[in-house]
């Protein structure tokens, strides 16, 4: 079971709701992924359009946990206000905290992130910070009150997979207790399986599924890979070695010469 | 009076934020509002009195990653 703050979940895959070819495909992909948590955002609503309501009614009908984000915020102040507005609409203390420092890489602004996390945690939010794999930043986020950390594997939407495996493995090893979710940059099911084999608690995906040729089938593939990686981690994998080890017992082997 | 709604300057005679939303056909419970960079909770919109030059943000749920 995956425990996030005071809630528990069977699925270890969190899914975004953006960039699908159609709302219907998004809905089917969420079901196919077996995700119990989906991310949503807030954007300006045009008078008389009710686009937001239509979208959100569709999500609500799926019965999943909502994780609102602060995507697009470039300062702690913007992120804090967006989080407060999200709490007013979605009636949840959960917030996926994003404070972005660079338009091209969409890298987290770790200074703004820590500042916003301190304020939000103090105001009763349960914060899911989108962060780097820097251990010092992670410690500051934990000190701020975050019980979950979400390091990136690679830039958002890049589909590159873990670009710094040793840093992600160090983070898992250094913080064995805190919930770690790889957020951003995964492109293939094998990437998800890899980080789960390293002991990550869950993965958060969007573009890898929404941008696939068949998002519904890809959602299912990621679900299977995430499960397989987690089971393998729990089962205890062999460490690689250089020389062969016979799998068939040698004792009792016939001698023909 | 003149106010700014989602970056667009408008004239309004609405006294409160709730009146303004109704005048502009903003409907439904899935709206979030802020005035001059501060949250105005949905429950307090009927009491929130608008002033000339107010900057109002009206947001709603949207797809996100």
Short mmCIF file of C-alpha atoms in Angstrom, two decimals:
data_model
loop_
_atom_site.label_atom_id
_atom_site.label_comp_id
_atom_site.label_asym_id
_atom_site.label_seq_id
_atom_site.Cartn_x
_atom_site.Cartn_y
_atom_site.Cartn_z
CA UNK A 1 0.00 0.00 0.00
CA UNK A 2 1.17 3.50 -0.81
CA UNK A 3 0.61 5.91 2.08
CA UNK A 4 0.49 9.60 1.21
CA UNK A 5 -0.10 11.76 4.26
CA UNK A 6 -3.17 10.13 5.88
CA UNK A 7 -4.48 8.34 2.77
CA UNK A 8 -3.60 4.91 1.39
CA UNK A 9 -3.67 3.66 -2.18
CA UNK A 10 -3.16 0.42 -4.07
CA UNK A 11 -1.79 2.04 -7.23
CA UNK A 12 1.71 3.46 -7.36
CA UNK A 13 1.11 5.40 -10.54
CA UNK A 14 -0.13 9.00 -10.45
CA UNK A 15 -1.38 10.39 -13.74
CA UNK A 16 -1.69 13.86 -15.23
CA UNK A 17 -4.76 14.97 -17.17
CA UNK A 18 -3.16 17.23 -19.82
CA UNK A 19 -2.36 16.85 -23.51
CA UNK A 20 -4.57 13.89 -24.37
CA UNK A 21 -6.01 13.75 -27.89
CA UNK A 22 -9.54 14.03 -26.46
CA UNK A 23 -11.38 14.08 -23.11
CA UNK A 24 -12.70 10.59 -23.82
CA UNK A 25 -9.20 9.20 -24.36
CA UNK A 26 -8.06 10.91 -21.17
CA UNK A 27 -10.89 9.24 -19.28
CA UNK A 28 -10.09 5.81 -20.74
CA UNK A 29 -6.36 6.25 -20.10
CA UNK A 30 -6.98 7.08 -16.43
CA UNK A 31 -9.08 3.93 -16.08
CA UNK A 32 -6.54 1.84 -17.97
CA UNK A 33 -3.68 3.10 -15.78
CA UNK A 34 -5.58 2.09 -12.63
CA UNK A 35 -4.35 5.41 -11.18
CA UNK A 36 -6.18 6.48 -8.04
CA UNK A 37 -4.66 9.97 -8.02
CA UNK A 38 -4.76 12.46 -10.90
CA UNK A 39 -3.26 15.91 -11.19
CA UNK A 40 -5.26 18.93 -12.29
CA UNK A 41 -4.57 22.63 -12.64
CA UNK A 42 -6.30 26.01 -12.44
CA UNK A 43 -6.47 28.45 -15.32
CA UNK A 44 -8.36 31.62 -16.20
CA UNK A 45 -12.00 30.94 -16.98
CA UNK A 46 -13.77 32.91 -19.71
CA UNK A 47 -17.15 34.38 -18.85
CA UNK A 48 -20.07 32.15 -19.79
CA UNK A 49 -17.93 29.24 -21.01
CA UNK A 50 -17.93 26.83 -18.06
CA UNK A 51 -15.11 24.82 -19.62
CA UNK A 52 -13.58 24.19 -16.23
CA UNK A 53 -16.80 22.82 -14.81
CA UNK A 54 -17.28 20.42 -17.70
CA UNK A 55 -13.73 19.12 -17.37
CA UNK A 56 -13.91 18.78 -13.61
CA UNK A 57 -17.28 17.00 -13.60
CA UNK A 58 -15.69 14.40 -15.87
CA UNK A 59 -12.79 13.91 -13.47
CA UNK A 60 -15.06 13.76 -10.44
CA UNK A 61 -17.11 11.02 -12.06
CA UNK A 62 -14.00 8.81 -12.09
CA UNK A 63 -13.92 8.82 -8.29
CA UNK A 64 -10.18 9.49 -8.06
CA UNK A 65 -8.22 11.58 -5.57
CA UNK A 66 -7.45 15.04 -6.93
CA UNK A 67 -3.93 16.45 -6.67
CA UNK A 68 -4.06 20.09 -7.79
CA UNK A 69 -0.84 21.63 -9.03
CA UNK A 70 0.70 25.09 -9.15
CA UNK A 71 2.07 24.60 -12.67
CA UNK A 72 3.29 27.74 -14.38
CA UNK A 73 4.10 29.61 -11.17
CA UNK A 74 7.47 31.36 -11.18
CA UNK A 75 7.56 32.68 -7.63
CA UNK A 76 6.70 31.47 -4.16
CA UNK A 77 4.05 34.17 -3.92
CA UNK A 78 2.27 33.02 -7.10
CA UNK A 79 2.46 29.39 -6.03
CA UNK A 80 1.06 30.12 -2.56
CA UNK A 81 -1.91 32.08 -3.97
CA UNK A 82 -2.58 29.38 -6.57
CA UNK A 83 -2.49 26.71 -3.86
CA UNK A 84 -4.96 28.69 -1.75
CA UNK A 85 -7.29 29.09 -4.74
CA UNK A 86 -6.97 25.36 -5.50
CA UNK A 87 -7.91 24.48 -1.93
CA UNK A 88 -10.98 26.68 -2.17
CA UNK A 89 -12.14 24.95 -5.36
CA UNK A 90 -11.07 21.35 -4.88
CA UNK A 91 -11.64 21.13 -1.11
CA UNK A 92 -8.38 19.32 -0.47
CA UNK A 93 -5.23 20.23 1.45
CA UNK A 94 -3.15 18.37 -1.11
CA UNK A 95 -1.04 20.48 -3.44
CA UNK A 96 1.57 19.51 -6.01
CA UNK A 97 3.91 22.42 -5.50
CA UNK A 98 5.73 23.63 -8.59
CA UNK A 99 7.83 26.79 -8.61
CA UNK A 100 9.62 27.05 -11.94
CA UNK A 101 12.89 28.92 -12.47
CA UNK A 102 13.54 28.46 -16.18
CA UNK A 103 11.21 28.51 -19.19
CA UNK A 104 13.27 26.12 -21.29
CA UNK A 105 14.12 23.43 -18.78
CA UNK A 106 11.12 23.95 -16.46
CA UNK A 107 13.60 23.24 -13.68
CA UNK A 108 12.36 23.79 -10.14
CA UNK A 109 13.31 27.06 -8.45
CA UNK A 110 14.45 25.33 -5.29
CA UNK A 111 14.72 28.57 -3.27
CA UNK A 112 11.15 29.58 -4.09
CA UNK A 113 10.05 26.00 -3.59
CA UNK A 114 11.37 25.82 -0.02
CA UNK A 115 9.92 29.27 0.78
CA UNK A 116 6.49 28.28 -0.55
CA UNK A 117 6.60 24.85 1.13
CA UNK A 118 7.29 26.46 4.54
CA UNK A 119 4.33 28.78 4.18
CA UNK A 120 1.92 26.19 2.83
CA UNK A 121 2.83 23.48 5.37
CA UNK A 122 2.35 26.04 8.15
CA UNK A 123 -1.11 26.76 6.75
CA UNK A 124 -2.28 23.17 6.81
CA UNK A 125 -1.44 22.11 3.27
CA UNK A 126 -0.09 18.65 2.53
CA UNK A 127 2.61 19.47 0.07
CA UNK A 128 3.97 17.35 -2.79
CA UNK A 129 6.98 19.37 -3.95
CA UNK A 130 8.30 18.96 -7.49
CA UNK A 131 12.01 19.19 -6.76
CA UNK A 132 15.46 18.23 -7.99
CA UNK A 133 17.54 15.30 -6.75
CA UNK A 134 19.57 17.62 -4.48
CA UNK A 135 19.81 16.14 -0.99
CA UNK A 136 20.24 19.51 0.74
CA UNK A 137 17.07 20.87 -0.82
CA UNK A 138 15.29 17.65 0.11
CA UNK A 139 16.30 18.11 3.74
CA UNK A 140 15.00 21.67 3.77
CA UNK A 141 11.70 20.55 2.27
CA UNK A 142 11.37 17.86 4.93
CA UNK A 143 12.20 20.41 7.61
CA UNK A 144 9.48 22.64 6.17
CA UNK A 145 6.99 19.84 6.81
CA UNK A 146 6.80 17.91 3.52
CA UNK A 147 6.13 14.19 4.04
CA UNK A 148 6.49 13.41 0.34
CA UNK A 149 9.19 14.49 -2.11
CA UNK A 150 8.91 14.38 -5.88
CA UNK A 151 12.31 14.62 -7.57
CA UNK A 152 12.52 14.94 -11.33
CA UNK A 153 14.12 12.25 -13.47
CA UNK A 154 14.62 14.62 -16.40
CA UNK A 155 13.01 17.84 -17.68
CA UNK A 156 9.20 17.80 -17.83
CA UNK A 157 7.90 16.21 -21.01
CA UNK A 158 11.38 15.29 -22.24
CA UNK A 159 10.81 11.49 -22.11
CA UNK A 160 14.53 11.04 -21.47
CA UNK A 161 14.22 8.82 -18.42
CA UNK A 162 16.54 9.15 -15.40
CA UNK A 163 19.45 11.31 -16.55
CA UNK A 164 21.28 11.05 -13.24
CA UNK A 165 20.72 7.53 -11.91
CA UNK A 166 23.31 7.77 -9.15
CA UNK A 167 21.69 10.92 -7.74
CA UNK A 168 18.25 9.30 -7.66
CA UNK A 169 19.69 6.15 -6.07
CA UNK A 170 21.56 8.25 -3.50
CA UNK A 171 18.38 10.09 -2.64
CA UNK A 172 16.56 6.81 -2.00
CA UNK A 173 19.46 5.51 0.06
CA UNK A 174 19.87 8.73 2.05
CA UNK A 175 16.15 9.07 2.86
CA UNK A 176 14.94 5.49 3.37
CA UNK A 177 11.78 6.51 5.24
CA UNK A 178 10.24 9.43 3.34
CA UNK A 179 7.87 8.78 0.44
CA UNK A 180 9.68 9.48 -2.85
CA UNK A 181 7.79 9.84 -6.12
CA UNK A 182 9.64 10.33 -9.39
CA UNK A 183 7.90 13.19 -11.15
CA UNK A 184 8.74 14.35 -14.66
CA UNK A 185 10.91 13.15 -17.48
CA UNK A 186 9.91 9.50 -17.72
CA UNK A 187 9.18 8.43 -21.28
CA UNK A 188 8.93 4.65 -21.35
CA UNK A 189 7.57 1.93 -19.10
CA UNK A 190 11.14 0.67 -18.63
CA UNK A 191 12.01 4.05 -17.07
CA UNK A 192 9.19 3.66 -14.56
CA UNK A 193 10.22 0.09 -13.80
CA UNK A 194 13.84 1.19 -13.34
CA UNK A 195 13.10 3.83 -10.68
CA UNK A 196 10.68 1.48 -8.93
CA UNK A 197 13.42 -1.18 -8.83
CA UNK A 198 15.60 1.43 -7.10
CA UNK A 199 12.99 1.61 -4.37
CA UNK A 200 10.99 4.67 -5.34
CA UNK A 201 7.49 4.57 -3.92
CA UNK A 202 5.60 5.75 -7.01
CA UNK A 203 5.85 7.57 -10.32
CA UNK A 204 3.93 10.53 -11.68
CA UNK A 205 3.41 10.62 -15.45
CA UNK A 206 1.60 12.72 -17.97
CA UNK A 207 3.20 13.31 -21.38
CA UNK A 208 4.58 9.77 -21.65
CA UNK A 209 1.01 8.49 -21.63
CA UNK A 210 -0.92 11.37 -23.20
CA UNK A 211 1.55 11.77 -26.06
CA UNK A 212 1.81 8.06 -26.91
CA UNK A 213 0.39 6.71 -30.15
CA UNK A 214 -2.23 4.86 -28.11
CA UNK A 215 -2.50 6.56 -24.70
CA UNK A 216 -4.92 3.97 -23.31
CA UNK A 217 -2.60 1.04 -24.10
CA UNK A 218 0.43 2.99 -22.87
CA UNK A 219 -1.32 3.74 -19.57
CA UNK A 220 -1.80 0.03 -19.08
CA UNK A 221 1.85 -0.67 -19.99
CA UNK A 222 3.07 1.88 -17.44
CA UNK A 223 0.79 0.39 -14.78
CA UNK A 224 2.26 -3.07 -15.35
CA UNK A 225 5.84 -1.76 -15.38
CA UNK A 226 5.33 0.24 -12.18
CA UNK A 227 3.90 -2.79 -10.41
CA UNK A 228 6.67 -5.06 -11.71
CA UNK A 229 9.40 -2.67 -10.59
CA UNK A 230 7.92 -2.36 -7.11
CA UNK A 231 7.46 -6.12 -6.71
CA UNK A 232 11.04 -6.71 -7.87
CA UNK A 233 12.35 -4.19 -5.34
CA UNK A 234 10.40 -5.82 -2.54
CA UNK A 235 11.46 -9.31 -3.63
CA UNK A 236 15.17 -8.42 -3.33
CA UNK A 237 17.15 -8.52 -6.57
CA UNK A 238 20.53 -10.13 -7.12
CA UNK A 239 23.54 -7.90 -7.41
CA UNK A 240 25.35 -8.32 -10.76
CA UNK A 241 28.70 -10.14 -10.76
CA UNK A 242 31.42 -10.63 -13.33
CA UNK A 243 31.80 -14.42 -13.46
CA UNK A 244 29.26 -17.13 -14.20
CA UNK A 245 27.52 -19.07 -11.48
CA UNK A 246 26.05 -22.42 -12.63
CA UNK A 247 22.34 -22.58 -12.03
CA UNK A 248 22.23 -26.39 -12.37
CA UNK A 249 23.74 -28.20 -9.36
CA UNK A 250 27.19 -29.71 -9.97
CA UNK A 251 26.86 -32.39 -7.27
CA UNK A 252 25.92 -35.75 -8.81
CA UNK A 253 26.98 -34.77 -12.30
CA UNK A 254 27.98 -37.76 -14.48
CA UNK A 255 31.66 -38.18 -15.33
CA UNK A 256 32.14 -39.48 -18.88
CA UNK A 257 35.87 -39.51 -19.17
CA UNK B 1 -16.15 51.80 -12.03
CA UNK B 2 -13.29 50.20 -13.91
CA UNK B 3 -11.91 46.85 -12.85
CA UNK B 4 -9.52 44.36 -14.41
CA UNK B 5 -10.81 40.82 -14.88
CA UNK B 6 -8.30 38.16 -15.93
CA UNK B 7 -6.13 40.89 -17.41
CA UNK B 8 -8.94 42.67 -19.28
CA UNK B 9 -10.23 46.10 -18.24
CA UNK B 10 -14.05 46.24 -17.86
CA UNK B 11 -16.69 48.66 -16.66
CA UNK B 12 -19.03 47.34 -14.01
CA UNK B 13 -21.72 48.53 -11.64
CA UNK B 14 -21.57 45.34 -9.57
CA UNK B 15 -21.26 46.06 -5.88
CA UNK B 16 -19.85 42.73 -4.77
CA UNK B 17 -17.71 39.99 -6.26
CA UNK B 18 -20.70 37.62 -6.27
CA UNK B 19 -22.76 40.24 -8.20
CA UNK B 20 -19.95 40.60 -10.71
CA UNK B 21 -19.73 36.84 -11.34
CA UNK B 22 -23.51 36.68 -11.86
CA UNK B 23 -23.50 39.72 -14.20
CA UNK B 24 -20.79 38.13 -16.35
CA UNK B 25 -22.43 34.68 -16.50
CA UNK B 26 -19.81 32.92 -14.46
CA UNK B 27 -21.72 29.92 -13.17
CA UNK B 28 -21.11 26.76 -11.22
CA UNK B 29 -19.31 25.97 -8.01
CA UNK B 30 -15.93 25.23 -9.61
CA UNK B 31 -14.55 28.75 -9.60
CA UNK B 32 -11.69 30.25 -7.62
CA UNK B 33 -11.32 33.99 -7.14
CA UNK B 34 -8.63 36.37 -6.05
CA UNK B 35 -8.68 40.15 -5.83
CA UNK B 36 -5.50 42.20 -5.86
CA UNK B 37 -3.42 39.10 -5.28
CA UNK B 38 -5.38 37.79 -2.29
CA UNK B 39 -7.72 34.79 -2.20
CA UNK B 40 -11.43 35.58 -1.87
CA UNK B 41 -13.04 32.35 -0.72
CA UNK B 42 -16.23 31.29 -2.44
CA UNK B 43 -18.16 31.63 0.82
CA UNK B 44 -17.21 35.31 1.20
CA UNK B 45 -17.88 36.58 -2.35
CA UNK B 46 -21.32 37.89 -1.46
CA UNK B 47 -19.77 40.16 1.17
CA UNK B 48 -16.68 41.20 -0.76
CA UNK B 49 -17.22 44.80 -1.96
CA UNK B 50 -15.47 45.80 -5.16
CA UNK B 51 -13.52 49.00 -5.58
CA UNK B 52 -12.37 50.98 -8.60
CA UNK B 53 -9.17 49.53 -10.05
CA UNK B 54 -9.53 46.08 -8.46
CA UNK B 55 -7.60 43.32 -10.25
CA UNK B 56 -9.67 40.17 -10.26
CA UNK B 57 -8.56 36.69 -11.21
CA UNK B 58 -11.24 34.09 -11.92
CA UNK B 59 -9.87 30.56 -12.32
CA UNK B 60 -11.42 27.16 -12.89
CA UNK B 61 -10.21 23.55 -13.10
CA UNK B 62 -8.14 22.70 -16.12
CA UNK B 63 -6.10 19.79 -17.39
CA UNK B 64 -2.73 19.60 -15.68
CA UNK B 65 0.29 17.38 -15.21
#
